[in-house]
Amino acid sequence: MTKQQAEEKLRQYGQEHVLKYYDILDEAQRQKLLRQIEETDFSVLKNIGLAGEKRERGRFEPLAAMELPQIRQRKDEFEKIGIQALTSGKAAALLLAGGMGTRLGTDAPKGTYDIGLTRPVFIFERLIRNLLDVTEPLGVWPMLFVMTSEKNHETTVSFFKAHDYFGYRSDRIAFFKQEMAPACDENGRLFMEAKDRIATSPNGNAGWYSSLIRAGLDQVIRDEGIEWINLFAVDNVLQKILDPVFIGATLDAGVSVGAKVVKKASPQEKVGVICQEDGHPSIVEYYELSDEMRDAKDEKGEPAYNFGVILNYLFHLPELDEVVGKGTPYHLVRKKISYLDENGDPVTPEQENGFKFEQLVLDLIHELDSCLPFEVVREKEFAPIKNKTGIDSVETARELCKQNGIEL
Ligand code: UTP
């Protein structure tokens, strides 16, 4: 892209200041900036007008979950189906590790965080341990895909290498990068991260499948005959990965996606709950629940909207192939974004100062036709680490690990 073409593109979006330092850059820096302008999709900025606005939603209906008693009753049957899928190489795992984990307050990838008390125990290490707990007894090595971003790719890959992949076979792990989106202030003006670089952030976790394909890893999927991918978040240190019972139940139900869910602690709990929206699986946020929905009961007299997702899903790839090109809406997420001020000096803000644009996996699920919500015991499988202290923190996760006999 030439400077003139870049100027034209920026003018369309009112972002001419991006070239403010162009004249003082050396040739390599100029080319780098022009390339970034060429590759960046500025159309996400039009979403800035949606800040604070309520999303339009469709018609909600309850979506029944498979609950613990039902799962216990059919456990052996499901487990057998799941083990068959694992031993025949049909299921793989995918770790979402592209997020910035800003709430934890460290620049390093979240998975490198040490939650140990008497010895180092890294988040990545715990996740791989959970995976090995399933795969070791079966003697199988399912592919583990790890999604990183431009911001943390090298550190993540070298951390795994330095720790000998935490006991997993390195040739069974494939790292790939997700896409980025530009970040802006509250008025939609792009931040500059450096004189030759627009501030960008990972564009959310919905694009995992298209990024996997873009990285050429669909070849591995075809070569190995992988049909199912268990997507999981980096920060839940208790979750079971490639859980055969979950795999079996999802396959048996014949749905496009299985979703691990936990029962709401109380009707007031502030979690998004799984439901149907206009006939498709969906998540309704706690602030979108009407009083009528909050009070609705199922045939057993239990709350009809009662299960929250924990970001552990089993996707059937043929159905994903049908929706992958569709694109999901962008959400504006208020975050702390480092930037160059008017004088060109770097600023690291103490408070949220702008927006990042993210596409969420929830919206990808809504594109699919059917979903099985699969209940898990919260205290045994849900220990998310979002913050350093308080709710969903290193502290609460340590306590839950202790309760589950995991020494840290
Ligand atoms: P979170 O919603 O907790 O986001 O991600 P985050 O960006 O990591 O954390 P904060 O909000 O800045 O503190 C849920 C999961 O989705 C992944 C994260 O790595 C985590 O496993 N994720 C999130 C991505 O892989 N890419 C993204 O762009 C965003």
Short mmCIF file of C-alpha atoms and ligand atoms in Angstrom, two decimals:
data_model
loop_
_atom_site.label_atom_id
_atom_site.label_comp_id
_atom_site.label_asym_id
_atom_site.label_seq_id
_atom_site.Cartn_x
_atom_site.Cartn_y
_atom_site.Cartn_z
CA MET A 1 0.00 0.00 0.00
CA THR A 2 1.31 3.48 -0.84
CA LYS A 3 1.17 6.43 1.56
CA GLN A 4 -1.55 7.99 -0.57
CA GLN A 5 -3.70 4.85 -0.47
CA ALA A 6 -3.21 4.67 3.29
CA GLU A 7 -4.31 8.31 3.63
CA GLU A 8 -7.44 7.57 1.63
CA LYS A 9 -8.33 4.52 3.69
CA LEU A 10 -7.77 6.40 6.97
CA ARG A 11 -9.78 9.42 5.77
CA GLN A 12 -12.84 7.20 5.23
CA TYR A 13 -12.79 6.44 8.95
CA GLY A 14 -11.58 9.83 10.21
CA GLN A 15 -8.29 8.36 11.45
CA GLU A 16 -5.72 10.50 9.63
CA HIS A 17 -3.69 10.97 12.84
CA VAL A 18 -2.32 7.43 12.38
CA LEU A 19 0.21 8.89 9.94
CA LYS A 20 1.21 11.74 12.28
CA TYR A 21 4.78 10.44 12.69
CA TYR A 22 5.18 9.04 9.18
CA ASP A 23 7.70 11.67 8.09
CA ILE A 24 10.09 10.97 10.94
CA LEU A 25 10.00 7.17 10.56
CA ASP A 26 12.77 5.28 8.75
CA GLU A 27 11.89 3.31 5.62
CA ALA A 28 11.40 -0.04 7.41
CA GLN A 29 9.07 1.56 9.98
CA ARG A 30 7.09 3.27 7.23
CA GLN A 31 6.57 -0.01 5.41
CA LYS A 32 5.53 -1.69 8.64
CA LEU A 33 2.93 0.97 9.37
CA LEU A 34 1.58 0.95 5.80
CA ARG A 35 1.27 -2.84 5.96
CA GLN A 36 -0.64 -2.61 9.21
CA ILE A 37 -3.02 -0.01 7.76
CA GLU A 38 -3.56 -2.24 4.73
CA GLU A 39 -4.26 -5.34 6.82
CA THR A 40 -6.45 -3.75 9.49
CA ASP A 41 -10.22 -3.91 9.21
CA PHE A 42 -11.26 -0.43 10.38
CA SER A 43 -14.92 -1.17 9.75
CA VAL A 44 -15.12 -2.56 13.33
CA LEU A 45 -14.97 1.09 14.44
CA LYS A 46 -18.52 1.65 13.25
CA ASN A 47 -19.59 -0.41 16.28
CA ILE A 48 -18.51 2.43 18.56
CA GLY A 49 -21.99 3.90 18.13
CA LEU A 50 -23.34 0.86 19.96
CA ALA A 51 -21.52 1.65 23.21
CA GLY A 52 -23.99 1.45 26.09
CA GLU A 53 -26.82 0.37 23.81
CA LYS A 54 -28.81 -2.75 24.50
CA ARG A 55 -28.45 -5.50 21.92
CA GLU A 56 -31.63 -6.47 20.15
CA ARG A 57 -32.57 -9.98 21.10
CA GLY A 58 -34.98 -12.56 19.73
CA ARG A 59 -37.53 -14.75 21.45
CA PHE A 60 -36.07 -16.68 24.39
CA GLU A 61 -37.16 -20.14 25.45
CA PRO A 62 -35.65 -22.55 27.97
CA LEU A 63 -33.18 -25.18 26.78
CA ALA A 64 -33.21 -28.27 28.99
CA ALA A 65 -29.85 -29.38 30.33
CA MET A 66 -28.75 -32.94 30.90
CA GLU A 67 -28.50 -32.90 34.68
CA LEU A 68 -26.29 -34.82 37.08
CA PRO A 69 -28.72 -37.66 37.99
CA GLN A 70 -29.33 -38.44 34.32
CA ILE A 71 -25.59 -38.31 33.60
CA ARG A 72 -24.80 -40.62 36.54
CA GLN A 73 -27.38 -43.10 35.34
CA ARG A 74 -25.89 -43.36 31.85
CA LYS A 75 -22.25 -42.66 32.78
CA ASP A 76 -20.82 -46.02 31.65
CA GLU A 77 -22.64 -45.89 28.33
CA PHE A 78 -21.44 -42.32 27.63
CA GLU A 79 -17.92 -43.06 28.78
CA LYS A 80 -17.67 -45.98 26.37
CA ILE A 81 -18.74 -43.78 23.43
CA GLY A 82 -16.29 -41.06 24.51
CA ILE A 83 -13.38 -43.46 24.85
CA GLN A 84 -14.16 -44.90 21.43
CA ALA A 85 -14.03 -41.36 19.95
CA LEU A 86 -10.70 -40.73 21.68
CA THR A 87 -9.03 -44.00 20.76
CA SER A 88 -10.12 -43.67 17.14
CA GLY A 89 -8.61 -40.16 16.99
CA LYS A 90 -11.90 -38.37 16.32
CA ALA A 91 -11.59 -35.85 19.16
CA ALA A 92 -8.99 -33.13 19.71
CA ALA A 93 -8.63 -30.28 22.22
CA LEU A 94 -8.17 -26.56 21.70
CA LEU A 95 -6.86 -24.21 24.36
CA LEU A 96 -7.98 -20.59 24.06
CA ALA A 97 -4.91 -18.67 25.17
CA GLY A 98 -5.09 -15.59 22.99
CA GLY A 99 -6.66 -13.28 25.58
CA MET A 100 -4.74 -10.56 27.35
CA GLY A 101 -5.91 -11.45 30.85
CA THR A 102 -5.82 -7.76 31.78
CA ARG A 103 -7.86 -8.27 34.96
CA LEU A 104 -5.07 -10.42 36.37
CA GLY A 105 -2.78 -7.45 35.96
CA THR A 106 0.25 -9.06 34.37
CA ASP A 107 1.66 -8.59 30.90
CA ALA A 108 2.72 -12.22 30.62
CA PRO A 109 0.38 -14.83 29.08
CA LYS A 110 -2.18 -15.92 31.70
CA GLY A 111 -1.14 -19.56 31.44
CA THR A 112 2.36 -18.71 32.66
CA TYR A 113 0.94 -17.44 35.96
CA ASP A 114 2.22 -19.36 38.98
CA ILE A 115 -0.62 -20.34 41.35
CA GLY A 116 1.63 -22.56 43.48
CA LEU A 117 1.97 -22.13 47.24
CA THR A 118 4.79 -24.50 48.18
CA ARG A 119 6.23 -24.95 44.67
CA PRO A 120 5.70 -23.40 41.24
CA VAL A 121 2.45 -24.58 39.64
CA PHE A 122 1.71 -22.76 36.40
CA ILE A 123 -1.80 -22.48 34.99
CA PHE A 124 -0.68 -24.18 31.76
CA GLU A 125 0.81 -27.00 33.81
CA ARG A 126 -2.49 -27.61 35.61
CA LEU A 127 -4.41 -27.67 32.35
CA ILE A 128 -2.03 -30.16 30.76
CA ARG A 129 -2.25 -32.27 33.93
CA ASN A 130 -6.05 -32.31 33.60
CA LEU A 131 -5.71 -33.39 29.97
CA LEU A 132 -3.16 -36.10 30.81
CA ASP A 133 -5.47 -37.43 33.54
CA VAL A 134 -7.81 -38.46 30.72
CA THR A 135 -5.36 -39.41 27.97
CA GLU A 136 -2.62 -41.24 29.92
CA PRO A 137 -4.76 -44.17 31.09
CA LEU A 138 -6.04 -44.59 27.51
CA GLY A 139 -2.55 -44.37 26.00
CA VAL A 140 -3.69 -41.80 23.42
CA TRP A 141 -2.22 -38.45 22.33
CA PRO A 142 -5.06 -36.35 20.88
CA MET A 143 -3.96 -33.19 19.09
CA LEU A 144 -3.84 -30.15 21.34
CA PHE A 145 -4.25 -26.90 19.41
CA VAL A 146 -3.22 -23.77 21.29
CA MET A 147 -4.55 -20.41 20.13
CA THR A 148 -2.28 -17.47 20.96
CA SER A 149 -2.17 -13.91 19.64
CA GLU A 150 0.51 -11.73 18.12
CA LYS A 151 0.97 -10.28 21.63
CA ASN A 152 1.82 -13.50 23.43
CA HIS A 153 2.72 -16.11 20.82
CA GLU A 154 6.51 -16.24 21.25
CA THR A 155 6.36 -16.14 25.06
CA THR A 156 3.74 -18.89 25.15
CA VAL A 157 5.60 -21.19 22.78
CA SER A 158 8.93 -20.72 24.55
CA PHE A 159 7.31 -21.24 27.96
CA PHE A 160 5.92 -24.60 26.89
CA LYS A 161 9.29 -25.54 25.41
CA ALA A 162 11.22 -24.47 28.52
CA HIS A 163 8.95 -26.70 30.63
CA ASP A 164 9.17 -29.65 28.31
CA TYR A 165 5.53 -29.18 27.30
CA PHE A 166 4.50 -30.17 30.83
CA GLY A 167 4.76 -33.83 29.87
CA TYR A 168 2.64 -33.66 26.70
CA ARG A 169 4.17 -34.84 23.43
CA SER A 170 5.47 -31.74 21.65
CA ASP A 171 4.62 -33.15 18.20
CA ARG A 172 0.98 -33.41 19.36
CA ILE A 173 0.75 -29.69 20.13
CA ALA A 174 0.16 -27.09 17.41
CA PHE A 175 0.28 -23.37 18.25
CA PHE A 176 -1.44 -20.83 16.02
CA LYS A 177 -2.22 -17.12 16.17
CA GLN A 178 -5.64 -15.50 16.22
CA GLU A 179 -6.59 -12.25 14.49
CA MET A 180 -6.21 -8.77 15.99
CA ALA A 181 -8.54 -5.75 15.98
CA PRO A 182 -7.67 -2.06 16.46
CA ALA A 183 -8.34 -0.36 19.80
CA CYS A 184 -9.71 3.14 20.25
CA ASP A 185 -10.66 5.77 22.81
CA GLU A 186 -14.22 6.45 23.94
CA ASN A 187 -14.83 8.63 20.87
CA GLY A 188 -13.71 6.03 18.39
CA ARG A 189 -10.27 7.60 17.76
CA LEU A 190 -7.62 4.92 17.24
CA PHE A 191 -4.84 4.71 19.80
CA MET A 192 -1.24 4.52 18.62
CA GLU A 193 0.87 1.98 20.48
CA ALA A 194 4.11 3.29 18.95
CA LYS A 195 4.93 5.87 16.31
CA ASP A 196 4.87 3.14 13.68
CA ARG A 197 2.06 1.05 15.11
CA ILE A 198 -1.68 1.29 15.78
CA ALA A 199 -2.73 -0.19 19.13
CA THR A 200 -4.37 -3.55 18.57
CA SER A 201 -5.74 -6.32 20.73
CA PRO A 202 -6.84 -9.91 20.14
CA ASN A 203 -10.29 -9.82 18.49
CA GLY A 204 -12.05 -12.20 20.86
CA ASN A 205 -12.43 -15.95 21.06
CA ALA A 206 -15.09 -16.51 18.37
CA GLY A 207 -12.62 -16.62 15.50
CA TRP A 208 -10.78 -19.71 16.74
CA TYR A 209 -11.97 -21.96 13.93
CA SER A 210 -11.34 -19.52 11.09
CA SER A 211 -7.88 -18.74 12.55
CA LEU A 212 -7.12 -22.45 12.80
CA ILE A 213 -8.01 -22.84 9.14
CA ARG A 214 -6.04 -19.73 8.17
CA ALA A 215 -3.01 -21.25 9.88
CA GLY A 216 -3.35 -24.31 7.62
CA LEU A 217 -4.21 -26.64 10.50
CA ASP A 218 -7.36 -27.86 8.76
CA GLN A 219 -4.90 -30.14 6.94
CA VAL A 220 -4.08 -31.83 10.27
CA ILE A 221 -7.81 -32.16 10.96
CA ARG A 222 -8.36 -33.86 7.63
CA ASP A 223 -5.24 -36.05 7.83
CA GLU A 224 -6.13 -37.29 11.30
CA GLY A 225 -9.88 -37.57 10.74
CA ILE A 226 -10.69 -35.24 13.65
CA GLU A 227 -14.45 -34.64 13.89
CA TRP A 228 -14.84 -33.05 17.31
CA ILE A 229 -12.92 -30.27 19.06
CA ASN A 230 -13.12 -29.63 22.80
CA LEU A 231 -12.62 -25.89 23.19
CA PHE A 232 -11.56 -24.71 26.65
CA ALA A 233 -10.50 -21.51 28.38
CA VAL A 234 -7.04 -20.93 29.79
CA ASP A 235 -8.23 -19.83 33.20
CA ASN A 236 -10.34 -22.68 34.60
CA VAL A 237 -7.74 -24.78 36.39
CA LEU A 238 -10.18 -27.51 37.51
CA GLN A 239 -11.92 -28.36 34.25
CA LYS A 240 -11.76 -31.81 32.76
CA ILE A 241 -10.49 -31.74 29.19
CA LEU A 242 -11.65 -34.29 26.63
CA ASP A 243 -13.85 -35.75 29.34
CA PRO A 244 -15.06 -39.07 27.83
CA VAL A 245 -18.46 -38.87 29.56
CA PHE A 246 -19.09 -35.39 28.14
CA ILE A 247 -17.93 -36.50 24.68
CA GLY A 248 -20.16 -39.58 24.84
CA ALA A 249 -23.24 -37.64 25.94
CA THR A 250 -22.75 -35.05 23.18
CA LEU A 251 -22.24 -37.66 20.47
CA ASP A 252 -25.20 -39.68 21.72
CA ALA A 253 -27.43 -36.58 21.64
CA GLY A 254 -26.50 -35.98 17.99
CA VAL A 255 -26.11 -32.21 18.53
CA SER A 256 -23.79 -29.69 16.86
CA VAL A 257 -22.19 -28.65 20.13
CA GLY A 258 -22.04 -29.79 23.75
CA ALA A 259 -21.63 -27.15 26.47
CA LYS A 260 -20.50 -27.84 30.01
CA VAL A 261 -22.73 -25.88 32.38
CA VAL A 262 -23.10 -25.33 36.12
CA LYS A 263 -26.29 -24.76 38.06
CA LYS A 264 -26.77 -21.14 39.13
CA ALA A 265 -25.93 -20.66 42.79
CA SER A 266 -29.10 -18.57 43.19
CA PRO A 267 -31.67 -17.03 40.80
CA GLN A 268 -29.91 -13.69 41.38
CA GLU A 269 -26.43 -14.91 40.44
CA LYS A 270 -24.88 -12.71 37.76
CA VAL A 271 -24.06 -15.28 35.11
CA GLY A 272 -25.21 -15.69 31.54
CA VAL A 273 -27.55 -18.66 31.17
CA ILE A 274 -27.93 -21.03 28.29
CA CYS A 275 -31.28 -21.04 26.49
CA GLN A 276 -32.84 -21.02 23.02
CA GLU A 277 -33.22 -17.77 21.10
CA ASP A 278 -35.33 -17.85 17.96
CA GLY A 279 -34.86 -21.62 17.84
CA HIS A 280 -31.06 -21.56 18.16
CA PRO A 281 -28.89 -22.14 21.23
CA SER A 282 -27.98 -18.89 22.91
CA ILE A 283 -26.75 -17.27 26.09
CA VAL A 284 -28.91 -14.69 27.82
CA GLU A 285 -26.94 -12.32 30.03
CA TYR A 286 -28.12 -11.87 33.62
CA TYR A 287 -29.13 -8.24 32.96
CA GLU A 288 -31.24 -9.35 29.99
CA LEU A 289 -33.32 -11.78 32.09
CA SER A 290 -36.81 -10.40 32.58
CA ASP A 291 -38.58 -11.02 35.91
CA GLU A 292 -40.87 -13.38 34.07
CA MET A 293 -37.91 -15.44 32.83
CA ARG A 294 -36.25 -15.36 36.24
CA ASP A 295 -39.44 -16.78 37.82
CA ALA A 296 -40.21 -19.29 35.07
CA LYS A 297 -40.18 -22.93 36.19
CA ASP A 298 -39.64 -26.18 34.32
CA GLU A 299 -41.84 -29.29 34.67
CA LYS A 300 -39.88 -30.32 37.81
CA GLY A 301 -40.60 -26.96 39.41
CA GLU A 302 -36.94 -25.84 39.06
CA PRO A 303 -35.99 -22.47 37.52
CA ALA A 304 -36.28 -22.84 33.74
CA TYR A 305 -33.22 -20.64 33.06
CA ASN A 306 -30.84 -22.18 35.54
CA PHE A 307 -27.53 -23.14 33.92
CA GLY A 308 -24.49 -20.99 33.23
CA VAL A 309 -21.75 -21.84 30.69
CA ILE A 310 -18.13 -22.34 31.78
CA LEU A 311 -16.42 -21.98 28.38
CA ASN A 312 -15.84 -25.68 27.81
CA TYR A 313 -17.51 -26.81 24.60
CA LEU A 314 -17.38 -29.77 22.27
CA PHE A 315 -17.91 -28.68 18.67
CA HIS A 316 -18.83 -30.93 15.77
CA LEU A 317 -16.71 -29.68 12.88
CA PRO A 318 -19.00 -30.45 9.90
CA GLU A 319 -21.61 -28.02 11.30
CA LEU A 320 -18.95 -25.42 12.05
CA ASP A 321 -17.74 -25.65 8.46
CA GLU A 322 -21.18 -24.49 7.37
CA VAL A 323 -21.18 -21.33 9.51
CA VAL A 324 -17.49 -20.41 9.64
CA GLY A 325 -17.60 -17.72 6.96
CA LYS A 326 -20.65 -15.96 8.45
CA GLY A 327 -18.92 -13.64 10.91
CA THR A 328 -20.42 -12.81 14.29
CA PRO A 329 -21.15 -9.37 15.77
CA TYR A 330 -18.43 -7.33 17.45
CA HIS A 331 -18.84 -6.48 21.13
CA LEU A 332 -17.31 -3.36 22.60
CA VAL A 333 -15.27 -4.15 25.65
CA ARG A 334 -14.07 -1.37 27.92
CA LYS A 335 -10.41 -1.95 28.81
CA LYS A 336 -7.16 -0.29 29.86
CA ILE A 337 -5.23 0.40 26.69
CA SER A 338 -1.65 1.72 26.63
CA TYR A 339 -1.08 4.46 24.09
CA LEU A 340 1.05 7.41 22.94
CA ASP A 341 -0.18 10.79 24.13
CA GLU A 342 -0.26 14.01 22.10
CA ASN A 343 3.48 14.49 22.69
CA GLY A 344 4.28 10.97 21.56
CA ASP A 345 5.04 9.77 25.10
CA PRO A 346 3.84 6.30 26.18
CA VAL A 347 1.01 6.19 28.75
CA THR A 348 -0.12 3.16 30.75
CA PRO A 349 -3.56 4.06 32.11
CA GLU A 350 -4.71 3.18 35.63
CA GLN A 351 -8.38 3.10 34.61
CA GLU A 352 -10.26 1.82 31.58
CA ASN A 353 -9.72 4.42 28.89
CA GLY A 354 -11.13 2.97 25.71
CA PHE A 355 -12.58 0.08 23.78
CA LYS A 356 -11.42 -3.14 22.28
CA PHE A 357 -13.55 -5.03 19.80
CA GLU A 358 -14.23 -8.69 20.43
CA GLN A 359 -16.23 -11.42 18.77
CA LEU A 360 -17.43 -13.94 21.31
CA VAL A 361 -17.73 -17.70 21.07
CA LEU A 362 -21.28 -17.36 22.42
CA ASP A 363 -22.32 -15.83 19.12
CA LEU A 364 -20.70 -18.66 17.21
CA ILE A 365 -22.81 -21.12 19.19
CA HIS A 366 -25.93 -19.17 18.28
CA GLU A 367 -25.17 -19.87 14.60
CA LEU A 368 -25.50 -23.61 15.23
CA ASP A 369 -28.76 -25.56 15.26
CA SER A 370 -28.53 -27.64 18.40
CA CYS A 371 -26.71 -27.78 21.70
CA LEU A 372 -26.58 -30.12 24.67
CA PRO A 373 -26.04 -28.31 27.98
CA PHE A 374 -24.22 -30.88 30.15
CA GLU A 375 -24.18 -30.27 33.88
CA VAL A 376 -20.97 -30.53 35.88
CA VAL A 377 -20.40 -30.08 39.60
CA ARG A 378 -19.30 -26.50 40.09
CA GLU A 379 -16.96 -27.21 43.01
CA LYS A 380 -15.23 -29.95 41.05
CA GLU A 381 -14.90 -28.39 37.61
CA PHE A 382 -15.11 -24.65 37.80
CA ALA A 383 -12.28 -22.58 39.22
CA PRO A 384 -11.84 -19.62 36.87
CA ILE A 385 -8.98 -17.21 37.46
CA LYS A 386 -9.98 -13.77 36.25
CA ASN A 387 -8.65 -11.57 39.08
CA LYS A 388 -5.81 -11.64 41.57
CA THR A 389 -8.10 -11.51 44.60
CA GLY A 390 -11.83 -11.64 45.33
CA ILE A 391 -14.38 -13.35 43.09
CA ASP A 392 -13.03 -15.74 40.43
CA SER A 393 -9.46 -15.17 41.51
CA VAL A 394 -6.16 -16.86 42.23
CA GLU A 395 -7.32 -17.05 45.85
CA THR A 396 -10.65 -18.77 45.12
CA ALA A 397 -9.03 -21.15 42.61
CA ARG A 398 -6.38 -22.14 45.17
CA GLU A 399 -9.07 -22.90 47.71
CA LEU A 400 -11.02 -25.00 45.18
CA CYS A 401 -7.86 -26.90 44.20
CA LYS A 402 -7.28 -27.66 47.90
CA GLN A 403 -10.86 -28.93 48.27
CA ASN A 404 -10.22 -31.26 45.36
CA GLY A 405 -7.03 -32.65 46.86
CA ILE A 406 -4.72 -30.84 44.46
CA GLU A 407 -1.52 -29.77 46.21
CA LEU A 408 -0.17 -26.43 45.17
P1 UTP B 1 -11.74 -13.61 28.94
O1 UTP B 1 -13.10 -13.24 28.59
O2 UTP B 1 -11.46 -13.92 30.36
O3 UTP B 1 -10.78 -12.47 28.40
O4 UTP B 1 -11.32 -14.85 28.04
P2 UTP B 1 -9.25 -12.09 28.61
O5 UTP B 1 -9.01 -11.08 27.56
O6 UTP B 1 -8.29 -13.24 28.61
O7 UTP B 1 -9.20 -11.48 30.08
P3 UTP B 1 -9.46 -9.96 30.57
O8 UTP B 1 -10.91 -9.70 30.33
O9 UTP B 1 -8.57 -9.07 29.75
O10 UTP B 1 -9.08 -9.99 32.02
C1 UTP B 1 -11.91 -16.11 28.12
C2 UTP B 1 -11.03 -17.07 27.33
O11 UTP B 1 -10.97 -16.69 25.96
C3 UTP B 1 -9.62 -16.49 25.57
C4 UTP B 1 -8.87 -16.21 26.86
O12 UTP B 1 -7.49 -16.49 26.69
C5 UTP B 1 -9.59 -17.13 27.81
O13 UTP B 1 -9.12 -18.46 27.68
N1 UTP B 1 -9.55 -15.38 24.61
C6 UTP B 1 -10.13 -14.19 24.90
C7 UTP B 1 -8.86 -15.57 23.45
O14 UTP B 1 -8.31 -16.67 23.20
N2 UTP B 1 -8.79 -14.53 22.57
C8 UTP B 1 -9.36 -13.33 22.81
O15 UTP B 1 -9.25 -12.44 21.96
C9 UTP B 1 -10.05 -13.15 24.02
#
